[in-house]
Coordinates of C-alpha atoms in Angstrom, one line a residue:
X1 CA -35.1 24.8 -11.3
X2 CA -36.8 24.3 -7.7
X3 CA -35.5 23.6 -4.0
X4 CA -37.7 21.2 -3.1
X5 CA -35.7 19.8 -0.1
X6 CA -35.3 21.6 3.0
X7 CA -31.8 19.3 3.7
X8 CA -28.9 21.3 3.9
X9 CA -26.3 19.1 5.9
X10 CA -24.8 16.1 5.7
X11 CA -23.0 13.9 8.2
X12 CA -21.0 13.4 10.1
X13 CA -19.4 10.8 8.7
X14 CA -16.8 8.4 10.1
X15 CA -13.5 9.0 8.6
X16 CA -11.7 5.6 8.0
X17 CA -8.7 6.5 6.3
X18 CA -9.8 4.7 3.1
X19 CA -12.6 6.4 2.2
X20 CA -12.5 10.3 0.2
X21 CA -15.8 10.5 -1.5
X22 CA -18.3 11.4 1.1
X23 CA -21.8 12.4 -0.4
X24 CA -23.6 16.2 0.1
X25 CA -27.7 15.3 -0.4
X26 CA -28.8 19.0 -1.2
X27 CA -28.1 21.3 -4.0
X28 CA -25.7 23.7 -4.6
X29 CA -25.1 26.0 -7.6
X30 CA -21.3 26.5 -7.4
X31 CA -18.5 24.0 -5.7
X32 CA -17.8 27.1 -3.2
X33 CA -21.3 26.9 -2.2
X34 CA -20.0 23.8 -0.4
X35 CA -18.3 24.0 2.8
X36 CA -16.3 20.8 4.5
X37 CA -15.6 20.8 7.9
X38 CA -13.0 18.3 9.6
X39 CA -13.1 17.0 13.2
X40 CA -10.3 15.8 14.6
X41 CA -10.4 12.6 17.8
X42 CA -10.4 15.9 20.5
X43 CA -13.2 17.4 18.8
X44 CA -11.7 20.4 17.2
X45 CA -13.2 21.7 13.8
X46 CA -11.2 23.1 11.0
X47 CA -12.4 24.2 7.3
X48 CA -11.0 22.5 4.6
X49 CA -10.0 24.4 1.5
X50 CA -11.6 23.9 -1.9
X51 CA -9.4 22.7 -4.4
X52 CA -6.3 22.2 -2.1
X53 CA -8.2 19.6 0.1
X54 CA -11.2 18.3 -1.6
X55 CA -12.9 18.7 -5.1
X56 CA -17.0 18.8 -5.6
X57 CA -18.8 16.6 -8.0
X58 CA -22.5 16.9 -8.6
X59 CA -22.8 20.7 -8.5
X60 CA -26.6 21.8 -10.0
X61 CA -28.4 18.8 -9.5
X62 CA -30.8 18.2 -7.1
X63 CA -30.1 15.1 -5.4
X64 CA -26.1 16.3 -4.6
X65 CA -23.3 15.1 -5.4
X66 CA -19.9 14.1 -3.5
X67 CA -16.6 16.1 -2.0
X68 CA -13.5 14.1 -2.7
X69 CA -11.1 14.6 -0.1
X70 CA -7.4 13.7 -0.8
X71 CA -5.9 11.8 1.4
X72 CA -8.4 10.2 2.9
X73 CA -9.7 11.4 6.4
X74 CA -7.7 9.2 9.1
X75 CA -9.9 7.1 11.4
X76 CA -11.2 8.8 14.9
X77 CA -12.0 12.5 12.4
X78 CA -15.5 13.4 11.0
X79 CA -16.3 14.7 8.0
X80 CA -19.9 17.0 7.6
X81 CA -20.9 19.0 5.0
X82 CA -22.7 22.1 5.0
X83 CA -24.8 24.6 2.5
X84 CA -23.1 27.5 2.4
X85 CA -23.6 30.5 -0.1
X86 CA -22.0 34.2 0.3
X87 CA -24.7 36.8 1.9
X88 CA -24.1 38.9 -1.7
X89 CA -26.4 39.3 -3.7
X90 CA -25.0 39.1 -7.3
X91 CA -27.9 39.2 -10.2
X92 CA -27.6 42.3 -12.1
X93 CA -31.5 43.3 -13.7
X94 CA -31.4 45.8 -16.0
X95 CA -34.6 48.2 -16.5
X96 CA -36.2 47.3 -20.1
X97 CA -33.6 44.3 -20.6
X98 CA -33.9 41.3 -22.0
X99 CA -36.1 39.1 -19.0
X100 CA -34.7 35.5 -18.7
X101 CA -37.1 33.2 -15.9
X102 CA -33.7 31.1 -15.8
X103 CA -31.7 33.9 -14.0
X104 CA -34.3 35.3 -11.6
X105 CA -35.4 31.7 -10.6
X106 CA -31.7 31.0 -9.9
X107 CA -31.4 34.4 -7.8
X108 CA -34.7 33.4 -6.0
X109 CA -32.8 30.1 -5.3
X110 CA -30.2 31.5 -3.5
X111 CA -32.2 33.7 -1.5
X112 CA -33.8 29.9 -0.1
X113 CA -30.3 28.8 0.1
X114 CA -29.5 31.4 2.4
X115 CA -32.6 31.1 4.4
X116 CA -32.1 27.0 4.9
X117 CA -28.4 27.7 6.2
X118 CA -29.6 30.4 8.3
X119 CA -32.2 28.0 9.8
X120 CA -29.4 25.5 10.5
X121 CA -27.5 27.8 12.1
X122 CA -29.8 29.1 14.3
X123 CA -31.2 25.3 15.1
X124 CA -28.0 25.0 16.8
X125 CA -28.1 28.1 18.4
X126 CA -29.6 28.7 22.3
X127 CA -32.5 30.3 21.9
X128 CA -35.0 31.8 24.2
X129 CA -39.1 31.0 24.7
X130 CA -41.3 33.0 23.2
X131 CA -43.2 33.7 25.8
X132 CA -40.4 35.8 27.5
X133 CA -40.9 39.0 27.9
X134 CA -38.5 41.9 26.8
X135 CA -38.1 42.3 30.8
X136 CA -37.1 39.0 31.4
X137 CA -34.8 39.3 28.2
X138 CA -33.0 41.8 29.8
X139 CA -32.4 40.6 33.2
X140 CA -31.5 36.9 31.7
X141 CA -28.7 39.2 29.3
X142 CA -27.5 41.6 32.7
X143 CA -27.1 38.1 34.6
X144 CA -25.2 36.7 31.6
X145 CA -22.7 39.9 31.6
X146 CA -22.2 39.4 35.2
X147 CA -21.6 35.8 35.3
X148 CA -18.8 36.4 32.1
X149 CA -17.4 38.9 34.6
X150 CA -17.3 36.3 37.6
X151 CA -15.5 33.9 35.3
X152 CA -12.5 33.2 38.5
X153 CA -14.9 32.7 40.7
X154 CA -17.0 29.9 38.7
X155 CA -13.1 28.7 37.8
X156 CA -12.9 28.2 42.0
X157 CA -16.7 26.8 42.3
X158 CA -16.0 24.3 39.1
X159 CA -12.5 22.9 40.8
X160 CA -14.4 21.9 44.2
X161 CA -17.8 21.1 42.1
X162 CA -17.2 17.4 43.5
X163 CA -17.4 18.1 46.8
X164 CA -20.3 20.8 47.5
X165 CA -22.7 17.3 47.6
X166 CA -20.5 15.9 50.6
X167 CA -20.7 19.9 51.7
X168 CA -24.4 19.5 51.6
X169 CA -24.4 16.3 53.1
X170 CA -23.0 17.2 56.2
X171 CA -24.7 20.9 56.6
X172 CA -26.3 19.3 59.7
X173 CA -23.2 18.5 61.6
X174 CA -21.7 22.1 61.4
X175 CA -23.4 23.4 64.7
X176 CA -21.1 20.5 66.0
X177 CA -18.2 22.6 64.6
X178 CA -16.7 24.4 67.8
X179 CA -17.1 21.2 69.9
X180 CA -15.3 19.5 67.2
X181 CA -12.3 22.3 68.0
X182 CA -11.6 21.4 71.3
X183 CA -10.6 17.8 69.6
X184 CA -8.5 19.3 67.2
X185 CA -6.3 21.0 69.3
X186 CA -6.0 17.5 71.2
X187 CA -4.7 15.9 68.1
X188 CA -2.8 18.7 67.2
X189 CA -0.7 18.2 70.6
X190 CA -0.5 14.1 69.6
X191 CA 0.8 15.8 66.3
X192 CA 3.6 17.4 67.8
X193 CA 4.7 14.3 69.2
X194 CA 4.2 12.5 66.6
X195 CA 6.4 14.7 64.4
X196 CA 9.1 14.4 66.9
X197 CA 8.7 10.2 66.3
X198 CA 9.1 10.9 62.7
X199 CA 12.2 12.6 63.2
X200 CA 13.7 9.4 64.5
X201 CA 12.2 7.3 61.9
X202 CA 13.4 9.9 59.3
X203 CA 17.2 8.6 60.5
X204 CA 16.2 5.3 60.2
X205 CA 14.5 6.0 56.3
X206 CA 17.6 7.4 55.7
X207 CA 19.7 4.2 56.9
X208 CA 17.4 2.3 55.1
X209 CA 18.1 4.0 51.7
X210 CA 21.8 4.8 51.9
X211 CA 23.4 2.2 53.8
X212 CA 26.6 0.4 52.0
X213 CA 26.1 -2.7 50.7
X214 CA 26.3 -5.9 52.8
X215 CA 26.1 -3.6 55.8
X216 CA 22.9 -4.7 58.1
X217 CA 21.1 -1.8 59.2
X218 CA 21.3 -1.6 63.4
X219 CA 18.5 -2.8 65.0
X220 CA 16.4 -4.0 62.2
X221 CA 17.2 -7.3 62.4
X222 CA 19.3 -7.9 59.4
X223 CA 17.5 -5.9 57.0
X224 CA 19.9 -4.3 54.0
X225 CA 19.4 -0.7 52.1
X226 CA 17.9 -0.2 48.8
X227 CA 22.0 0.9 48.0
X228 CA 22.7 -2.8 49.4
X229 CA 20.0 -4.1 46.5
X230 CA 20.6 -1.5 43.8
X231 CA 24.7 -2.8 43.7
X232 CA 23.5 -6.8 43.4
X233 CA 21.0 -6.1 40.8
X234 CA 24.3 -3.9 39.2
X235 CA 25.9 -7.1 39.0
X236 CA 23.0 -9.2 38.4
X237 CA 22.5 -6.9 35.3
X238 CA 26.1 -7.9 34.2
X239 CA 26.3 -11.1 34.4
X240 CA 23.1 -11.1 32.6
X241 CA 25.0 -8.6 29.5
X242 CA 28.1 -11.0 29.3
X243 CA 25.7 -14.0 29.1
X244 CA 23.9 -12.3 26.1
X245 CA 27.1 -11.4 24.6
X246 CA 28.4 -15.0 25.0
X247 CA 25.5 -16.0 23.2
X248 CA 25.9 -13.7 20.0
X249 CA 29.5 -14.2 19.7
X250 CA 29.2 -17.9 19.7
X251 CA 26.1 -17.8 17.2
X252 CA 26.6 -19.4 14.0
X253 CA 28.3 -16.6 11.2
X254 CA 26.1 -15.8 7.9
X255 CA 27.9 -14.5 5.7
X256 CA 25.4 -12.8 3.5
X257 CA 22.4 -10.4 4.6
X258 CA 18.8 -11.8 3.0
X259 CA 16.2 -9.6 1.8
X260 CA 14.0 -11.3 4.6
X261 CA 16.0 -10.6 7.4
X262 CA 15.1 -8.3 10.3
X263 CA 16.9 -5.7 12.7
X264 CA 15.1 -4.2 15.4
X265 CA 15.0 0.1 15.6
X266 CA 13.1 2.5 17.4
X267 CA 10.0 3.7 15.5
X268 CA 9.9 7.4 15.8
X269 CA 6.6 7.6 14.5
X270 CA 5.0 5.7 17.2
X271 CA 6.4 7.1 20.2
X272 CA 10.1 5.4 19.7
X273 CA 8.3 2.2 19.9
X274 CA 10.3 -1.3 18.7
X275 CA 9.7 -2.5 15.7
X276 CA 12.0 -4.9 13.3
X277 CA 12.8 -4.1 9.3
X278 CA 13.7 -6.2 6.6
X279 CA 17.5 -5.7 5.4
X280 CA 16.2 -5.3 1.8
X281 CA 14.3 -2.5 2.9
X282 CA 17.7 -0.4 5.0
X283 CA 19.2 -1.3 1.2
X284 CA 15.9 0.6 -0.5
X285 CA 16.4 3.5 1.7
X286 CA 20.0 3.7 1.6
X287 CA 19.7 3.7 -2.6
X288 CA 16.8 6.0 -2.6
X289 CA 18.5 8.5 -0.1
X290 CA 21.7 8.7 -1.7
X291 CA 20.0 9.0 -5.2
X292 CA 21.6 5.5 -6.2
X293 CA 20.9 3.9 -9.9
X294 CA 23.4 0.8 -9.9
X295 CA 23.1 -2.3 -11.8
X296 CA 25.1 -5.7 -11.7
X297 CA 24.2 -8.2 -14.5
X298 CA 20.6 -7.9 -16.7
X299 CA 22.9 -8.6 -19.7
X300 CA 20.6 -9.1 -23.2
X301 CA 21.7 -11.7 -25.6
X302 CA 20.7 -12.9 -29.0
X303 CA 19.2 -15.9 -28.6
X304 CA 16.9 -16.6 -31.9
X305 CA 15.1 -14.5 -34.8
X306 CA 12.2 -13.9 -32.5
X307 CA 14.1 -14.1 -28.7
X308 CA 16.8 -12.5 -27.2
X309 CA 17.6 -13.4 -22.8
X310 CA 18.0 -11.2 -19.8
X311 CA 21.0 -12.4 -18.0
X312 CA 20.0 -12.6 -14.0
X313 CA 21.4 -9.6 -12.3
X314 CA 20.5 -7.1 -9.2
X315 CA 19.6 -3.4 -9.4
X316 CA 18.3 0.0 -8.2
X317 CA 15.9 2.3 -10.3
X318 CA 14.8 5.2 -9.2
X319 CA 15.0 3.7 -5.9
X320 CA 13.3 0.6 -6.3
X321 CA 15.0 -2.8 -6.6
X322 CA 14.7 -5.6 -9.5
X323 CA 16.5 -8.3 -9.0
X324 CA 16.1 -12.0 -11.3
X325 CA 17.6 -15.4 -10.1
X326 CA 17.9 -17.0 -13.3
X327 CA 18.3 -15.3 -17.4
X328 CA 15.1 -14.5 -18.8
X329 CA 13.8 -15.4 -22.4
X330 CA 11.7 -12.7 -23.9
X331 CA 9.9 -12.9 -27.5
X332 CA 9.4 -10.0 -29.9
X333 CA 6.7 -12.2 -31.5
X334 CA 3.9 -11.3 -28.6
X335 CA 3.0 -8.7 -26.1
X336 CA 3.9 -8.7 -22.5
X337 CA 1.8 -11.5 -20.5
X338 CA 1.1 -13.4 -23.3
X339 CA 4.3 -16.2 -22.7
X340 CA 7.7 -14.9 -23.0
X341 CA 6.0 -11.9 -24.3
X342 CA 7.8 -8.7 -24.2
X343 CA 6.7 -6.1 -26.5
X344 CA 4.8 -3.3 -24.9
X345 CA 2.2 -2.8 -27.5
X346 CA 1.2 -3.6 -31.0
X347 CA 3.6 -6.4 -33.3
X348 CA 7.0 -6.3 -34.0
X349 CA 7.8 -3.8 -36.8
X350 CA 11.2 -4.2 -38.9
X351 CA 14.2 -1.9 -39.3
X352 CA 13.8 -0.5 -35.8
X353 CA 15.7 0.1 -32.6
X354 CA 13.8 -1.8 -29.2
X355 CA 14.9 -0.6 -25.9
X356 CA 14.7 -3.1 -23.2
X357 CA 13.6 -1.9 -19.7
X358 CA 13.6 -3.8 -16.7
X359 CA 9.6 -4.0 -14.7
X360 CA 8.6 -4.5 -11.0
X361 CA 5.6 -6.1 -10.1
X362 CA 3.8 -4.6 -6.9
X363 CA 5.1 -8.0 -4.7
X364 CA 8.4 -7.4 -6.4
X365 CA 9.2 -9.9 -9.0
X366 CA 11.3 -8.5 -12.1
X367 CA 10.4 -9.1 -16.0
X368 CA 11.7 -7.1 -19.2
X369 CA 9.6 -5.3 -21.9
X370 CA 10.7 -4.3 -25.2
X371 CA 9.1 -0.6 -26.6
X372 CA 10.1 1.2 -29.7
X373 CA 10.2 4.3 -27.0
X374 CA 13.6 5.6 -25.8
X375 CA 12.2 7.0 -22.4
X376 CA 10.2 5.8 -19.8
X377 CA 7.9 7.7 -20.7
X378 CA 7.0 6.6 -23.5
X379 CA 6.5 3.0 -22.5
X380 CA 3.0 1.5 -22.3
X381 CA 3.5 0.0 -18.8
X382 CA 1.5 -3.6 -18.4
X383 CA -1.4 -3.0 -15.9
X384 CA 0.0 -4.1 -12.4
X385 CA 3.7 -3.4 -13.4
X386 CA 5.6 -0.7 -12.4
X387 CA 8.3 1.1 -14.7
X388 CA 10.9 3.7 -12.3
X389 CA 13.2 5.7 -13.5
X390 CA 16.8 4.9 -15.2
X391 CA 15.4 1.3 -15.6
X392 CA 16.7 0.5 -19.1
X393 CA 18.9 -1.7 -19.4
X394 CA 19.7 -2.1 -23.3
X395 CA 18.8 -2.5 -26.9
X396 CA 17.7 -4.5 -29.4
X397 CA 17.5 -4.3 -33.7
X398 CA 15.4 -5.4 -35.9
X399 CA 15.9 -6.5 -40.0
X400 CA 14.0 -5.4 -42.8
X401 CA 12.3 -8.8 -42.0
X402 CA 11.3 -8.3 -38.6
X403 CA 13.8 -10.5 -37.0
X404 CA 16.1 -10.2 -34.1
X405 CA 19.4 -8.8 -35.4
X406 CA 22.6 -10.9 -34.3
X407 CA 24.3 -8.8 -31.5
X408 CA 26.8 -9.4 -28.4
X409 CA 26.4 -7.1 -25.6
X410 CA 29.8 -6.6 -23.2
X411 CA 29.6 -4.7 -20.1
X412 CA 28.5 -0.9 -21.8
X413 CA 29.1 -1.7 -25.4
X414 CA 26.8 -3.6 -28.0
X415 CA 28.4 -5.2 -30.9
X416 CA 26.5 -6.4 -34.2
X417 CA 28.3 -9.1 -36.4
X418 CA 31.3 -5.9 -37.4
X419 CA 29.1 -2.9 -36.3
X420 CA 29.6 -1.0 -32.7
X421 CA 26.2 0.3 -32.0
X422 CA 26.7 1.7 -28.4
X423 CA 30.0 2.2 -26.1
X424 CA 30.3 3.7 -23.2
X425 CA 32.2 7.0 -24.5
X426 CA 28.9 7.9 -26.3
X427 CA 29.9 6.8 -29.5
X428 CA 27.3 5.9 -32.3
X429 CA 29.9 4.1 -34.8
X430 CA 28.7 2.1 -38.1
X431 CA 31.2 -0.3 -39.4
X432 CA 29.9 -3.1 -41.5
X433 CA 31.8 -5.5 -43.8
X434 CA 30.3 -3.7 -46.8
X435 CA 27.1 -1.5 -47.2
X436 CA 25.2 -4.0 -49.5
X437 CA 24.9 -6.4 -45.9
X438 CA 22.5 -3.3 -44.7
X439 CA 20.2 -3.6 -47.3
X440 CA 19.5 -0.3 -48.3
X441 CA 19.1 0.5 -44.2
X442 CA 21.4 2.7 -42.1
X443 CA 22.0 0.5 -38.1
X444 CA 20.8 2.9 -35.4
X445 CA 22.0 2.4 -31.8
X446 CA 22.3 5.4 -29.1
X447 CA 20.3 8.4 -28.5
X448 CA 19.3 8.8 -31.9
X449 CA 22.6 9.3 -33.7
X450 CA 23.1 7.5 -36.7
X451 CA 25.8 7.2 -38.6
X452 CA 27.1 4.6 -41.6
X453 CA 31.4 4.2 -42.3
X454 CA 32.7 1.6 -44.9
X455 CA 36.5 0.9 -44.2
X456 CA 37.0 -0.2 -48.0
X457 CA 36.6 3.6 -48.9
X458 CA 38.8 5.3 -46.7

């Protein structure tokens, strides 16, 4: 291997807060070789960390590759990438060892790698003419030292920088300096008297600001204080508040909160700035800051050999909500999307326990899947679904034909024909009419316990 390019930057780049990948057009040999350097809106720098801030793709090949930065850089920062290898010098040559091209060509390579980022770095260095000489060097370094040690003074010079032009504008008028003096001790005396006016106005400021309301300040010809004003717009202000509270206590009453309705709060990640949320949203937050999994309704039914329906209901998994309108038919016969569809994956299989979990859609509309899985996860999710946590909602058998075994579901407890599969005390309890109805196969309901009871032999 070769460098054959003398590129060793890349960028900046425009950070959009969308984009991670940002591409490196020079070659590196190791993903530390790589260094990413952040710019924020004020024009600050900072290093980014390898592996905790960005990964690199493309290491050893000559065109580059990418740093993926995780999140993505916010709009207003920068992103540039530079070459940079260690000044160590790491290629161990033994005398009368084994000679491999391969490792001294990569050795040589670094030595150029260090050599381009050197040149980089000093391309953005000041630098001085050539055709200084070391004299000139040395007073241009002494007038350096004494300027760092005069750094008040340039403070001073830099604070009144805007005005040295005018100063220079007018440097022929200072000869007219002392005649100007005479003047300003003039105006100095009409200062004296003029302070002694403001005295008197100063009364009459304070008259102006203080003075009771509906009281006429003397001799202004019925002017009032900004008091006066302050106490009408008081009860301006009050008037206005009772006519506002009029309004909202003769409003129409609705007696139940929609999802889609708004309440205005102060957003305290824009400056306390006003902003309006949806009442569905105060109930996500509520549910995922208490830790809330509650679920009213989402009832399964036997319905046919092949279908079973989702009673509507309303509910909170893992903080998200699911909530259905209207029951739900769902098919073991085909795979979710296809129809009533609701099996995750494959065909339905006989003798075999289906758990039922409630989906969410990314625009929040609710379905069911079936999956031969008793946790989440276990469940092949349909693409553009979501499955949260504590989402299931019930189960379903299957014969040693494939169909839909005849159940009843009641609040916590699932009953098939004679046989309690699930209650709410934990309970696994088998009890058919007679073991020859289970033909040959043993019921299974919750958390994998199974057990099979005739009441004719006890």
């Amino acid at each position: 291997m070769t460098i054959s390019s003398e590129i060793n930057r890349s960028g900046p780049y425009n950070g959009d807060g969308v984009a991670t990948a940002f591409e490196y057009k020079f070659k590196i040999l190791e993903p530390r070789h790589l260094q990413v350097i952040r710019t924020d809106a004020s024009g600050t720098d900072s290093i980014l960390v390898l592996d905790a801030d960005y990964t690199v793709t493309g290491t050893g090949n000559d065109g580059g590759g990418s740093a993926v930065i995780v999140p993505a850089p916010a709009a207003g920062t920068k992103i540039t990438l530079l070459l940079d290898v260690p000044f160590t010098q790491e290629t161990d040559l033994e005398n009368q060892g084994a000679y491999y091209a391969e490792t001294v060509e990569q050795a040589l390579d670094l030595v150029v790698m260090r050599l381009q980022q050197l040149k980089e770095r000093a391309a953005r260095a000041v630098t001085i003419p050539p055709s200084f000489d070391s004299a000139t060097i040395d007073k241009l370094i002494a007038d350096v030292l004494t300027l760092s040690n005069k750094g008040d003074a340039l403070e001073a010079v830099a604070a009144v920088s805007q005005y040295l032009e005018t100063v220079a504008g007018i440097a022929d008028d200072i000869p007219d300096v002392a005649g100007l003096t005479q003047t300003a001790q003039q105006k100095a005396a009409e200062a004296a008297q003029s302070a002694t006016n403001a005295n008197a106005s100063a009364g009459l400021a304070t008259a102006y600001a203080t003075n009771p309301e509906d009281v006429a300040i003397p001799g202004s010809g019925g002017l009032f204080s900004a008091f006066h004003w302050y106490r009408k717009t008081v009860a301006i202000y009050n008037d206005v508040a009772n006519t506002l509270a009029g309004w909202l206590h003769g409003a129409a009453t609705k007696t139940d909160i929609a999802d889609g309705d708004e309440f205005a709060i102060a957003d305290s990640t824009t400056g306390w700035g006003l902003r309006k949320v949806l009442a569905g949203s105060i109930v996500k937050y509520v549910a995922s800051a208490l830790g809330l999994d509650f679920m009213v309704g989402f009832v399964p039914a036997y319905s046919t050999a092949t279908t079973f329906t989702v009673g509507a209901g309303f509910g909170f998994f893992g903080g998200g909500k699911h909530a259905t309108a209207a029951d739900a038919t769902c098919s073991l016969a085909a795979t979710f999307g296809t129809g009533p569809g609701c099996l995750d994956t494959g065909t339905v299989q006989a003798g075999k326990t289906y758990f039922v979990y409630a989906v969410r859609s990314l625009d929040g509309n609710t379905r069911f899947v079936a999956s031969l899985s008793a946790i989440e996860g276990g469940v092949a999710v349909p693409l553009g679904w979501e499955l949260l946590s504590g989402s299931r909602i019930g189960i379903i058998l299957t014969n040693s034909s494939g169909n839909i075994v005849m159940f009843q579901q009641s609040g916590n407890r699932v009953l098939v024909a004679n046989a309690l599969l699930y209650s709410n005390s934990g309970q696994c309890d088998m009890d058919p009419p007679h073991p020859s109805q289970l033909s040959g196969r043993y019921l299974g309901g919750c958390l994998g316990v199974y057990r099979h009871k005739h009441r004719d032999e006890r």
